[in-house]
Each structure stands twice: as structure tokens, then as C-alpha cells.
Tab-separated table of C-alpha atoms and ligand atoms in Angstrom:
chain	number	residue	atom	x	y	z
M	305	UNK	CA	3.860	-30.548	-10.389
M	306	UNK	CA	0.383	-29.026	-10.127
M	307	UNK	CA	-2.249	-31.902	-9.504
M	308	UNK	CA	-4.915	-32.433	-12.067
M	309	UNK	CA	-7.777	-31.178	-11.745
M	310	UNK	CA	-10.619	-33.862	-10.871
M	311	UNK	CA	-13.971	-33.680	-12.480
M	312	UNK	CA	-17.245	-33.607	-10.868
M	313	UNK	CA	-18.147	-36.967	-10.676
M	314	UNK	CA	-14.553	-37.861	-9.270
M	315	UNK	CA	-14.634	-35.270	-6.894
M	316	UNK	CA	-17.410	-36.546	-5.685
M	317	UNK	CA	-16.426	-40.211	-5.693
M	318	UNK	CA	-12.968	-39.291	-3.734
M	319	UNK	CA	-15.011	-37.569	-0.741
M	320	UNK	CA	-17.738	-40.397	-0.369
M	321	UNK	CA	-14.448	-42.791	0.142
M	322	UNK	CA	-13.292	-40.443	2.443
M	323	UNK	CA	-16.048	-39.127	4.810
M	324	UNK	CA	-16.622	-40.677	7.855
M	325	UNK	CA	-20.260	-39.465	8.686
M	326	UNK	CA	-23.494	-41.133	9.325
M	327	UNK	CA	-25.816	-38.225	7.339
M	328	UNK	CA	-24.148	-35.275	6.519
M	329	UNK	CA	-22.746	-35.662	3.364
M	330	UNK	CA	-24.375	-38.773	2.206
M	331	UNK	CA	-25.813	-37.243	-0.355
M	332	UNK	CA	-23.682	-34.862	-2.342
M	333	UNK	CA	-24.252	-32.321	-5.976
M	334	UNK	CA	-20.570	-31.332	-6.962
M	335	UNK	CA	-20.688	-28.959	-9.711
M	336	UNK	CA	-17.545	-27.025	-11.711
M	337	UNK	CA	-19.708	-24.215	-11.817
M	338	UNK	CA	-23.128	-22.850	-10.162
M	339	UNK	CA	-24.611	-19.299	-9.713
M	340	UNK	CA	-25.168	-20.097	-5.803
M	341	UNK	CA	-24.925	-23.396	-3.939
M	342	UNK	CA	-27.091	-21.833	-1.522
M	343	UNK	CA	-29.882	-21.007	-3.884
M	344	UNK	CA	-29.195	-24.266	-5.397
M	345	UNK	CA	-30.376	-26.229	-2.089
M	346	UNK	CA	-33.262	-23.731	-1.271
M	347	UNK	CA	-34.493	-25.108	-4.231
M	348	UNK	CA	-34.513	-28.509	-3.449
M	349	UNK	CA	-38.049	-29.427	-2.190
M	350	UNK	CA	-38.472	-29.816	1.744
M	351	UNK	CA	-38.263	-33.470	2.294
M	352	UNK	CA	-37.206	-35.308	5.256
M	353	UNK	CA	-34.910	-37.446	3.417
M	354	UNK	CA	-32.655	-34.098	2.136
M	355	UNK	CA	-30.881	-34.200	5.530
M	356	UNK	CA	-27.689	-33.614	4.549
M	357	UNK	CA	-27.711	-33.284	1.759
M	358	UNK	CA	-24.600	-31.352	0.325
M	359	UNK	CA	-24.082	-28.327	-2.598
M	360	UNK	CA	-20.564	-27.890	-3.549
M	361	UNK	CA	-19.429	-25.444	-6.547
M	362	UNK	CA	-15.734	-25.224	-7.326
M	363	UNK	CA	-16.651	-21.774	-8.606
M	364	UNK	CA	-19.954	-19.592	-8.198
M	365	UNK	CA	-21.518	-16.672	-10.480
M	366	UNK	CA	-23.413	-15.015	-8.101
M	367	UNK	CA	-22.781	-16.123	-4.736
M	368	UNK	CA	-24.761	-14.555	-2.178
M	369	UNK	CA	-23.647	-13.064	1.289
M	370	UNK	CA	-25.481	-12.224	4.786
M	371	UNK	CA	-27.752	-9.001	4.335
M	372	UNK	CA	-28.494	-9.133	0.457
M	373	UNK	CA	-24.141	-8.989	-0.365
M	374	UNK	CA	-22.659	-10.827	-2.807
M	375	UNK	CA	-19.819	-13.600	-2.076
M	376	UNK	CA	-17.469	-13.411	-4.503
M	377	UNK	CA	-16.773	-17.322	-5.189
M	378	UNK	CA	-13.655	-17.852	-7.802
M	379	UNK	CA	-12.485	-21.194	-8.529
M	380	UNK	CA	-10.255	-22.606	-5.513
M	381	UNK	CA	-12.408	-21.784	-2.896
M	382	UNK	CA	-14.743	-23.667	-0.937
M	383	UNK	CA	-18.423	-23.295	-1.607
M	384	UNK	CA	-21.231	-25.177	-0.404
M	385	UNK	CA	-24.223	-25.373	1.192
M	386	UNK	CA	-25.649	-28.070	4.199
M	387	UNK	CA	-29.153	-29.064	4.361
M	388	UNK	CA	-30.356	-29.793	7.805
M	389	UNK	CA	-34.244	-30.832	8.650
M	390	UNK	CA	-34.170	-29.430	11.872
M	391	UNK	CA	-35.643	-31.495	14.706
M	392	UNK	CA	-35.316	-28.683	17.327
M	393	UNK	CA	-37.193	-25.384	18.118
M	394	UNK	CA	-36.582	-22.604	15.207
M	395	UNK	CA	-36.473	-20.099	17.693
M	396	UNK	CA	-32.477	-21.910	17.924
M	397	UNK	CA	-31.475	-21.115	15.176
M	398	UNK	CA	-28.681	-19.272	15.642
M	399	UNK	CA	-27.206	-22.394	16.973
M	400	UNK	CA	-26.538	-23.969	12.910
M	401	UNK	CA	-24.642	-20.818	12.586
M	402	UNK	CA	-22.193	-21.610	15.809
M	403	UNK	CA	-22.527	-25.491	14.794
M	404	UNK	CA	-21.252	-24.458	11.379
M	405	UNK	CA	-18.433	-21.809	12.393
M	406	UNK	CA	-16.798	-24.465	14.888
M	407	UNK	CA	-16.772	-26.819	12.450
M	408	UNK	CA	-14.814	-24.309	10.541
M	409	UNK	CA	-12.534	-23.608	13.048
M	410	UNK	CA	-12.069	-26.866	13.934
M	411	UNK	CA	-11.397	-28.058	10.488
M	412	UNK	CA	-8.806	-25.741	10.085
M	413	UNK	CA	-6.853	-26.310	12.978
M	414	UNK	CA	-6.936	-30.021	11.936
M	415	UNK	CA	-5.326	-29.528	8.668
M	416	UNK	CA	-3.128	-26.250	9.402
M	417	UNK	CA	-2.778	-25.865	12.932
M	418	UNK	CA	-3.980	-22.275	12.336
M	419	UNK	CA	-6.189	-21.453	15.555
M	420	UNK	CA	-9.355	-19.071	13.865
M	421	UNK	CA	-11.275	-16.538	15.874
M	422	UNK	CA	-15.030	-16.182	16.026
M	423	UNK	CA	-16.797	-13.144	15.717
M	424	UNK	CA	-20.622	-13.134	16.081
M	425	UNK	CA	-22.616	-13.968	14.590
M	426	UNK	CA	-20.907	-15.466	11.477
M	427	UNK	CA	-17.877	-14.910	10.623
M	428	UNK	CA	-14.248	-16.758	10.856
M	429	UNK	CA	-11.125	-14.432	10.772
M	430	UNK	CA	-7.502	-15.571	10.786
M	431	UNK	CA	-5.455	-11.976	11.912
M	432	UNK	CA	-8.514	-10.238	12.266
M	433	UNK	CA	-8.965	-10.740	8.856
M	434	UNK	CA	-12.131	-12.342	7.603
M	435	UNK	CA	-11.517	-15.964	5.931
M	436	UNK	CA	-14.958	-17.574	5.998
M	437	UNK	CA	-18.571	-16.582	6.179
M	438	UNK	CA	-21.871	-18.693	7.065
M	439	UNK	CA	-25.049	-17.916	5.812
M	440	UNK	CA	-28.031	-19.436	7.078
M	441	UNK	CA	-31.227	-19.687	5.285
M	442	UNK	CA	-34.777	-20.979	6.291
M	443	UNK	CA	-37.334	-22.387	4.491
M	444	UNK	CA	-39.944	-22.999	6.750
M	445	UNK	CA	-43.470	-21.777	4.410
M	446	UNK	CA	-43.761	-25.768	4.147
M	447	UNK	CA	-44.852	-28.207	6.563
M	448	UNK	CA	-41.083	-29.604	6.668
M	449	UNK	CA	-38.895	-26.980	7.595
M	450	UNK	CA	-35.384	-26.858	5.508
M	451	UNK	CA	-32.260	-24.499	6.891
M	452	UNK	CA	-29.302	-24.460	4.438
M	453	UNK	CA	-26.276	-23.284	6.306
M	454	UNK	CA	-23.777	-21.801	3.164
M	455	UNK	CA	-19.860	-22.189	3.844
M	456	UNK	CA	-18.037	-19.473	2.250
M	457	UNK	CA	-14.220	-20.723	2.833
M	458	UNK	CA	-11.550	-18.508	1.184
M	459	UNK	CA	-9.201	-21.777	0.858
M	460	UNK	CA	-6.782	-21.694	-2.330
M	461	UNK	CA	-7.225	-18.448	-3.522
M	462	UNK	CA	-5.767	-14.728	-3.261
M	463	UNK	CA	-7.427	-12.091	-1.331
M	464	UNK	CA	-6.516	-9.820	-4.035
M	465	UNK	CA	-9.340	-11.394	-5.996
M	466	UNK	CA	-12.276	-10.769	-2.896
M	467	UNK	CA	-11.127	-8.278	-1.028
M	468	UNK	CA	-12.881	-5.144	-2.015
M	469	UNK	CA	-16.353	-6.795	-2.174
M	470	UNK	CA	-15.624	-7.422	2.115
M	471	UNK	CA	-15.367	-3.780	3.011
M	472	UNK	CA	-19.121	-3.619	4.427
M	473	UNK	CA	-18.248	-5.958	6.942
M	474	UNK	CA	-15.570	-3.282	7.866
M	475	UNK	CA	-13.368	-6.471	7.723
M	476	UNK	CA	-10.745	-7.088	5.308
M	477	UNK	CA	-10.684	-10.584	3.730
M	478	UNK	CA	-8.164	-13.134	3.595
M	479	UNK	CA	-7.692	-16.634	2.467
M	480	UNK	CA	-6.268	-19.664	3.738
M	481	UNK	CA	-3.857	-20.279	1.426
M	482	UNK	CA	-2.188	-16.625	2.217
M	483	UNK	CA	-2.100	-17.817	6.034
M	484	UNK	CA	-1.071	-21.305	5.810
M	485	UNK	CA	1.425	-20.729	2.953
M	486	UNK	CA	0.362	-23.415	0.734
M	487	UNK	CA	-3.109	-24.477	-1.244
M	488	UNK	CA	-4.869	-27.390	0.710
M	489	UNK	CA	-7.026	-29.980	-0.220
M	490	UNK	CA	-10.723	-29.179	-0.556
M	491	UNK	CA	-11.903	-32.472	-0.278
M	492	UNK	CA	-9.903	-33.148	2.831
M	493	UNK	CA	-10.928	-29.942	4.225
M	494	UNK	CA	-14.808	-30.587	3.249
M	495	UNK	CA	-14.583	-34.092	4.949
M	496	UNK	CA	-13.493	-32.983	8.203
M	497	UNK	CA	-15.498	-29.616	8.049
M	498	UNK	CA	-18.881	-32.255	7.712
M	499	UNK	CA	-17.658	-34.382	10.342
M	500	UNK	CA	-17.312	-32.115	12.896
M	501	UNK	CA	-20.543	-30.398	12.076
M	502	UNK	CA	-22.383	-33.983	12.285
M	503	UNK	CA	-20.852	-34.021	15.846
M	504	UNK	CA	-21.702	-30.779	16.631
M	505	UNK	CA	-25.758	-31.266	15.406
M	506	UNK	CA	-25.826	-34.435	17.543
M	507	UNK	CA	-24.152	-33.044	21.024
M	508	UNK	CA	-26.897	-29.984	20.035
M	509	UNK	CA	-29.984	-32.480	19.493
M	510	UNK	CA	-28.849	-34.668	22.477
M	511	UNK	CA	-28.061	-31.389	24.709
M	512	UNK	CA	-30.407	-28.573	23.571
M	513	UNK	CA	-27.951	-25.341	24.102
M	514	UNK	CA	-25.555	-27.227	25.044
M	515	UNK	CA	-22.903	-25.997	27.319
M	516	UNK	CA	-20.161	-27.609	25.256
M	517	UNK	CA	-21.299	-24.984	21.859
M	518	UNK	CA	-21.297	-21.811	23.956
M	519	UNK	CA	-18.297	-22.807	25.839
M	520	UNK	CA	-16.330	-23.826	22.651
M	521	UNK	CA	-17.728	-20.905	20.819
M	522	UNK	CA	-16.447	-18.649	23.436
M	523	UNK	CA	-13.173	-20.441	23.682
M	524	UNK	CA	-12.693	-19.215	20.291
M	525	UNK	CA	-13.549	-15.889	19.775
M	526	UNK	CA	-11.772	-12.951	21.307
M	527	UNK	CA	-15.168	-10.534	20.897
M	528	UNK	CA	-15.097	-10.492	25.066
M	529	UNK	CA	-13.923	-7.191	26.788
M	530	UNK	CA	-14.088	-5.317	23.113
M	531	UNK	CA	-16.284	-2.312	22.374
M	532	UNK	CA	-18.947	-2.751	19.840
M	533	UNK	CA	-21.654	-0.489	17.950
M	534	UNK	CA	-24.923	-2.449	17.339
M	535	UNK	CA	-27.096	-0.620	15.048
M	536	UNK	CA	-30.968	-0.231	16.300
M	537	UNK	CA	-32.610	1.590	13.597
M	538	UNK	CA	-30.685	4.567	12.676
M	539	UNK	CA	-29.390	4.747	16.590
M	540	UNK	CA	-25.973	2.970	17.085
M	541	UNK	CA	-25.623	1.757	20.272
M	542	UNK	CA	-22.240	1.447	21.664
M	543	UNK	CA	-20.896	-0.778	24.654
M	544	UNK	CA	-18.362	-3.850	26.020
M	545	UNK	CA	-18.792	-7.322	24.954
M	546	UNK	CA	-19.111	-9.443	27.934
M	547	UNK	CA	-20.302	-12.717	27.666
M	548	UNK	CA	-22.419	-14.861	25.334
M	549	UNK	CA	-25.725	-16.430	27.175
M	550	UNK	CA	-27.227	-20.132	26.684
M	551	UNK	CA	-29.448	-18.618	24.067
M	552	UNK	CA	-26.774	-17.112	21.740
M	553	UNK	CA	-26.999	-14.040	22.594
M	554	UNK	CA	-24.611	-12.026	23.171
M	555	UNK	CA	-24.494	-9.597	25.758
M	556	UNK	CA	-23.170	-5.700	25.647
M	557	UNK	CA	-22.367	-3.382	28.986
M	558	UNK	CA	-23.527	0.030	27.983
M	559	UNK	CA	-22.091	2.912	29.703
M	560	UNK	CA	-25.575	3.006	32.108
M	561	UNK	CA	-24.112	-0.780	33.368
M	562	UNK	CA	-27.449	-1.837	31.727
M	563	UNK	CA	-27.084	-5.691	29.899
M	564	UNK	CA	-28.236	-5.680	26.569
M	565	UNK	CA	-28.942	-8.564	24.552
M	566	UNK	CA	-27.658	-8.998	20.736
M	567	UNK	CA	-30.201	-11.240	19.207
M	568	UNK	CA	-29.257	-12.859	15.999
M	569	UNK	CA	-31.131	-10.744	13.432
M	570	UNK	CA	-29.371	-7.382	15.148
M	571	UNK	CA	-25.933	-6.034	13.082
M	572	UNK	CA	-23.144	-5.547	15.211
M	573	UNK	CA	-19.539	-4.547	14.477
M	574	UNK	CA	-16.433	-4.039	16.758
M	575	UNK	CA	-15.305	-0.496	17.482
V	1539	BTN	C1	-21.277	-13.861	4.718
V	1539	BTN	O1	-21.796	-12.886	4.175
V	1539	BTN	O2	-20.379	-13.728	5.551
V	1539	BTN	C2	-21.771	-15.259	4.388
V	1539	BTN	C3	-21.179	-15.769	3.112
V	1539	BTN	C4	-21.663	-17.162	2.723
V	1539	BTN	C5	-21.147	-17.584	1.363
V	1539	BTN	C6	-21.489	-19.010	1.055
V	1539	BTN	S1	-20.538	-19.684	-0.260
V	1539	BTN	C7	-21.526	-21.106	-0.274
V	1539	BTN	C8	-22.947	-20.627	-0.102
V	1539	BTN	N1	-23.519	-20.249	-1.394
V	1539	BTN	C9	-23.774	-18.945	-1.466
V	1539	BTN	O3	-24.261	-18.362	-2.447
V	1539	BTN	N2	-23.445	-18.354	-0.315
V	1539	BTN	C10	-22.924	-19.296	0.657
């Protein structure tokens, strides 16, 4: 028998029982319906006291994807949006993105035993297919500076219904319910998804680029010893994935044996 579904106030109620984190999450907005969580929380004004705060939507209009695409968001998914009040250098920020995606991947292995990849600088794939995306966002025109980092999790829900609106990506999409075999539960797989991001933020604050992100990140992706294009202007560039350095960047062999860097803002895409 299908479960009923819970409305937003109980949704909301059921994960505050369950999460076990000292900010993240403390503060949550659940709503049936939103046209982006992510614009939702930019709009929140910068305030030291939104850390953490948390924008779920069981379904969006007009989600929004990396580089101006749109995230198709039907109900069953999982969409929402993390505000962190960053008390480290901006020039890091590429590390919210990692701290995000291994929360991700750990979150999934905890309730499915499915091991994700990573591929730089944002997206999950089960298969090589594409099952999550992180956007992050910064609003830093204020004195406060706010970065929402947006969780696009294809959970319970057929790729049938996203799968043409991924083909930019040059990825095909899937969904977790396709891989695992059955739907999960969202607010299980929220609670662990902020928990592991909470310890992820503090090993980063306590660390600075910590080892332990790099090396995990690079435990899970399978990038290394691929060919890549990055795109530089209307040149493509095209070279070997080697390694990822302390800064997040990650680093290409081009045929010359000349190292060069992949900074966050660059697009790059496996051959
Ligand atoms: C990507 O293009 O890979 C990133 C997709 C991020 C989608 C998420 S869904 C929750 C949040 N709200 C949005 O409008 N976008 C992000």
C-alpha cells in the first residue's frame, strides 16, 4: 500500500525528529510546490543567523541548473537548497560544491549501498549516468556573504520524465529509484545528506583544504586517466585527467606534457 502523502508542516516535523545536526537543518521551509528552492533562499536576506537554513520543494516550476539550464524538478524528487555563511576565504569556493557532492555520495551509499561517481565539478552519476546536480550560488554584494548550494537529487522518479532536458551536459540522466529498484524515503535521505555535509563544513573550517575532501573526492570519482575537452573561448582544449590539487583544481596533461589547471568557472566534459 502506497504511503500517504505527508503535508508540509508534517514533513517538516518528521525530519526535525529525525536530524541529528547541530546547524544545518535547524531551520527548515518545506513547500509542496515552489518555482526554485534556490531562488527561494537567494532571497532570503544575508544574515548571520540563516546558517543553515534549509529550502525543500517536493516539486519545482522552474528549477534552475548550472550555466543558465533549467532542472526539471517533478514531484518525487529531491529539491533543496543549503544556506551556508561562509567563514572561510571565497576564493574556496569550489570546496561547498565537493562538501555537497560527498554528502551525496555518501548519503546514498548509506541508504542503498549504491557507490556514486564524481565528476567535476558538480555532478553525481550512477552508470555514468547523471543522478544529481549541485549548484552553487553567491551572494556576496552585502557585507554578509550568503552561498546557497542547490541539491538536485533524481530520487523517486523516472528518467523518462528529465532526460531530454540533460543532453547539454552530454550526460544522460537517471534516477535513483531506476538504480536502486525501489522509491526511498526523502526525509531519510535529506537527514543523512545534511549530516554528512555538517561534517564535511566542519573537517573544512577546522582543516582549510583539507586532505580528507580531496582525498575522498578523488576516492570517488573515476575522472583520473580519462581524456577531456575543456572549452577556452571558442578553442577546446583536449588532454588526460591526472590528478586533482589542494585547491580544487583539477589538472589536465596536454599532448605538449604541459599541466594545466581546470579552475572552477572553466566547462569541461569527458571525451
Ligand atoms: C546542475 O545543473 O547540474 C545543477 C542542478 C541543481 C538543481 C537544484 S534542485 C534544488 C535547487 N533549486 C534549483 O532551482 N536548482 C537547485
Amino acid at each position: 500500500m502506497r504511503k500517504p502523502k505527508l503535508n508540509e508542516s508534517m514533513f517538516k516535523t518528521r525530519l526535525s525528529k529525525v536530524l541529528r545536526t547541530k546547524k544545518l537543518g535547524k531551520s527548515i521551509y518545506v513547500f509542496n510546490e515552489l518555482d526554485s528552492t534556490q531562488d527561494y533562499a537567494n532571497a532570503l536576506p544575508n544574515n548571520e543567523s540563516l546558517h543553515g537554513t534549509t529550502v525543500i520543494a517536493r516539486k519545482q516550476n522552474m528549477g534552475k541548473g548550472r550555466i543558465g539550464r533549467t532542472w526539471i524538478s517533478p514531484e518525487g524528487g529531491l529539491w533543496m537548497s543549503i544556506i551556508i555563511i561562509p567563514d572561510f576565504n571565497l576564493a574556496d569556493i569550489i570546496f561547498t560544491q565537493f562538501i555537497g557532492s560527498l554528502a551525496v555520495v555518501d548519503a546514498v551509499f548509506e541508504n542503498t549501498k549504491i557507490n556514486c561517481k564524481l565528476m567535476w565539478p558538480n555532478d553525481i552519476l550512477i552508470n555514468g549516468k547523471k543522478v544529481c546536480g549541485i549548484l552553487t550560488d553567491v551572494n556576496a554584494e552585502n557585507e554578509i556573504k550568503k552561498i546557497v548550494v542547490g541539491i538536485g537529487l533524481n530520487a523517486n522518479i523516472e528518467s523518462s520524465s528529465i532526460n531530454n532536458y540533460l543532453t547539454d551536459d552530454n550526460l544522460k540522466a537517471t534516477t535513483l529509484k531506476e538504480e536502486y529498484g525501489n522509491d526511498i524515503d526523502l526525509i531519510i535521505l535529506i537527514k543523512s545528506i545534511l549530516e554528512r555535509m555538517e561534517y564535511y563544513y566542519d573537517n573544512f573550517l577546522s582543516c582549510g583544504n583539507t586532505l580528507e575532501i580531496v582525498d575522498r573526492w578523488k576516492e570517488r570519482s573515476d575522472m583520473f586517466g580519462k581524456k577531456a575537452i575543456v572549452y577556452d573561448g571558442n578553442q577546446q582544449v583536449m588532454g588526460e585527467i591526472i590528478d586533482l590539487d589542494q585547491n580544487g583544481a583539477l589538472l589536465m596533461k596536454l599532448s605538449d606534457t604541459s599541466i594545466r589547471k581546470i579552475i572552477y568557472y572553466d566547462n569541461v566534459s569527458l571525451h
